[in-house]
Amino acid sequence: MSHDHAHHDHQHHGSDLSPVEARVRALESLLTEKGYIDPAALDALVELYETKVGPHAGARVVARAWVDPGFRARLLSDATPAIAELGIGGRGGEHMVVVENTSETHNLVVCTLCSCYPWPVLGLPPVWYKAPPYRARAVIDPRGVLAEFGVRLPDTTRIVVWDSTAETRYMVLPMRPAGTEGLSEEDLAALVTRDAMIGTGLPGSVPASPLDSPLEMPA
Ligand code: FE
């Protein structure tokens, strides 16, 4: 069992940094001083993951799969090169596996060991993905976990849990929502949420009428 870290939450020595942040800062200073890292390169990397890499990349992959059966087939048989067709790839996405939701099967992704996550398609993982309760309960009680995320599936739907590792990282291809036949690939991508690609959510739906959509309200 891990010990309780709660007592670490208060501030030390008048610093605004948590102990982990202070250690990271100390390491960064040391590595910079020794010439092992370039702070500008580090800033660029953080900027990349905070602003440029994110679930919008995975959403493009899903939308393409929804409109292009050939791409969908390539994605499901060998995901990494298929994703690379869209110019998406990189560290943490070398061995991607995409699993498809159907009316019979719902897929849920977890990393029970730590927090392995397909960064190039989903960006940085949400806090709950890395937290022990999700990692443990996703396997023991996936249906209960899904209910807490507001996802209720028919009892007949089988739930398959995929355990990501450093070598293999999973992404869920959600089912295309009903009533989206007329949507463009770009509009479809806008319906695809991060959680839908982890399996803890479902894609958004199209508003039943323009009046239901705040985007359509007169200014
Ligand atoms: Fe992990």
XYZ file of C-alpha atoms and ligand atoms in Angstrom:
220
model
C 0.000 0.000 0.000
C 1.221 3.502 -0.738
C 1.567 5.795 2.217
C -0.499 8.925 2.621
C 0.851 11.923 0.756
C -1.831 14.332 1.974
C 0.467 15.872 4.575
C 2.724 16.994 1.726
C 0.105 19.337 0.341
C 0.872 22.345 2.531
C 3.588 24.823 1.573
C 7.128 24.527 2.844
C 9.581 27.259 3.715
C 7.433 30.012 2.222
C 7.711 28.465 -1.259
C 4.721 28.185 -3.563
C 6.111 24.949 -4.929
C 4.929 21.532 -3.846
C 7.714 19.099 -2.903
C 7.456 17.414 -6.298
C 7.568 20.761 -8.116
C 10.567 21.805 -6.018
C 12.386 18.566 -6.874
C 11.592 19.006 -10.580
C 12.909 22.567 -10.446
C 16.070 21.404 -8.659
C 16.628 18.650 -11.230
C 16.038 21.045 -14.119
C 18.548 23.528 -12.653
C 21.112 20.811 -12.124
C 20.677 19.310 -15.611
C 20.881 22.773 -17.201
C 23.974 23.649 -15.169
C 25.685 20.428 -16.227
C 24.749 21.105 -19.836
C 22.537 18.015 -20.261
C 19.435 19.942 -21.250
C 18.651 23.185 -22.960
C 15.907 25.092 -21.066
C 14.558 26.470 -24.347
C 14.147 22.939 -25.707
C 12.377 21.920 -22.510
C 10.028 24.911 -22.774
C 9.261 23.965 -26.374
C 8.437 20.400 -25.312
C 6.116 21.529 -22.510
C 4.470 24.024 -24.880
C 4.002 21.240 -27.442
C 2.118 19.007 -25.017
C 0.152 21.821 -23.383
C -1.086 23.528 -26.520
C -0.399 21.670 -29.744
C -0.791 17.986 -28.935
C -4.223 17.115 -27.653
C -7.435 15.172 -28.154
C -8.219 17.198 -31.295
C -5.613 15.019 -33.038
C -7.394 11.811 -32.009
C -10.707 13.387 -32.983
C -9.390 13.885 -36.539
C -8.461 10.201 -36.645
C -11.938 9.141 -35.481
C -13.753 11.457 -37.888
C -11.669 10.170 -40.806
C -12.483 6.588 -39.828
C -16.195 7.453 -39.757
C -16.188 8.869 -43.288
C -13.562 6.677 -44.978
C -14.076 2.892 -44.733
C -10.652 2.199 -46.242
C -8.962 4.330 -43.606
C -11.065 2.698 -40.889
C -9.924 -0.750 -42.024
C -6.261 0.312 -42.040
C -6.690 1.950 -38.627
C -8.114 -1.197 -37.074
C -5.580 -3.540 -38.640
C -2.424 -1.462 -38.007
C -3.121 1.828 -36.274
C 0.307 3.479 -36.137
C 0.862 3.878 -39.912
C -2.806 4.753 -40.452
C -2.570 7.555 -37.873
C 0.693 8.676 -39.491
C -1.254 9.187 -42.759
C -2.790 12.210 -41.000
C 0.620 13.492 -39.981
C 0.108 12.384 -36.380
C 2.677 10.384 -34.451
C 5.643 10.559 -32.166
C 6.761 9.534 -28.741
C 4.154 7.439 -26.939
C 2.416 6.602 -30.187
C 4.877 4.161 -31.722
C 2.667 1.111 -31.167
C -0.927 2.216 -31.290
C -3.856 -0.171 -31.244
C -7.316 1.168 -32.055
C -10.289 -0.805 -30.754
C -13.725 -0.250 -32.224
C -16.930 0.184 -30.263
C -19.969 -1.553 -31.699
C -23.512 -2.111 -30.465
C -22.275 -5.401 -28.975
C -18.934 -4.301 -27.504
C -17.771 -1.220 -25.616
C -14.034 -0.731 -25.074
C -12.421 0.939 -22.083
C -8.736 1.860 -21.799
C -6.726 1.940 -18.599
C -3.118 1.585 -17.500
C -3.301 -0.524 -14.363
C 0.453 -0.276 -13.737
C 0.982 3.474 -14.080
C -0.358 5.953 -16.618
C 0.595 4.840 -20.145
C -1.433 6.927 -22.559
C -1.338 7.624 -26.311
C 0.093 11.161 -26.100
C 0.251 11.965 -29.852
C -3.499 11.421 -30.289
C -4.849 12.414 -26.861
C -2.293 14.819 -25.391
C -1.684 14.715 -21.658
C -3.751 12.278 -19.598
C -6.456 13.578 -17.275
C -5.674 13.400 -13.550
C -8.234 10.653 -12.914
C -6.598 8.413 -15.538
C -3.423 8.362 -13.452
C -5.241 7.950 -10.130
C -5.281 4.572 -8.329
C -9.110 4.382 -8.005
C -9.640 4.487 -11.777
C -6.737 2.138 -12.480
C -8.018 -0.451 -10.033
C -11.742 -0.159 -10.583
C -11.704 0.006 -14.382
C -10.754 -3.659 -14.330
C -12.821 -4.863 -11.362
C -16.005 -2.914 -12.077
C -15.909 -1.306 -15.529
C -19.701 -0.925 -15.673
C -19.733 0.897 -12.330
C -16.900 3.179 -13.465
C -18.745 3.953 -16.691
C -21.910 4.789 -14.737
C -19.911 7.304 -12.685
C -18.834 8.920 -15.944
C -22.495 9.077 -16.945
C -22.192 6.285 -19.515
C -24.993 3.748 -19.238
C -24.872 0.903 -21.675
C -27.432 -1.818 -22.296
C -26.855 -4.904 -20.097
C -26.287 -6.846 -23.287
C -23.282 -4.710 -24.260
C -20.035 -6.468 -23.476
C -17.352 -4.246 -21.914
C -13.756 -5.022 -22.840
C -10.969 -3.415 -20.799
C -7.590 -2.803 -22.454
C -4.513 -2.392 -20.271
C -2.056 0.035 -21.876
C 1.662 -0.419 -21.449
C 4.744 1.524 -22.452
C 4.874 -0.684 -25.563
C 1.224 -0.742 -26.638
C -1.192 2.132 -26.249
C -4.862 1.874 -27.001
C -7.374 4.325 -28.379
C -11.093 3.705 -28.711
C -12.876 4.295 -32.004
C -16.327 5.307 -30.757
C -19.520 4.590 -32.660
C -20.604 7.354 -35.008
C -23.615 9.053 -33.424
C -26.977 8.650 -35.114
C -28.197 11.563 -37.209
C -24.732 12.691 -38.305
C -25.002 11.483 -41.900
C -24.903 15.009 -43.330
C -21.997 16.296 -41.256
C -18.601 17.199 -42.659
C -15.495 15.441 -41.393
C -14.573 18.596 -39.467
C -17.991 18.828 -37.794
C -17.801 15.127 -36.935
C -14.397 15.644 -35.305
C -15.936 18.329 -33.090
C -18.256 15.676 -31.607
C -15.383 13.432 -30.529
C -14.364 14.003 -26.931
C -11.215 12.867 -25.178
C -13.238 10.578 -22.919
C -14.932 8.982 -25.926
C -11.482 7.894 -27.121
C -10.575 6.496 -23.674
C -13.939 4.750 -23.471
C -15.185 6.640 -20.408
C -17.438 8.767 -22.567
C -19.497 8.729 -25.735
C -19.239 11.194 -28.619
C -21.469 14.234 -28.488
C -24.730 14.295 -30.396
C -26.047 16.723 -32.933
C -28.624 19.157 -31.521
C -32.134 18.106 -32.504
C -32.986 21.566 -33.784
C -30.958 24.731 -34.320
C -32.858 26.336 -31.433
C -31.333 23.789 -29.049
C -27.841 24.902 -29.901
C -26.365 27.929 -28.150
C -24.096 28.329 -31.178
C -27.106 29.104 -33.333
C -28.568 31.757 -31.026
C -28.786 35.242 -32.544
C -26.098 37.569 -31.211
Fe 1.505 3.000 -17.534
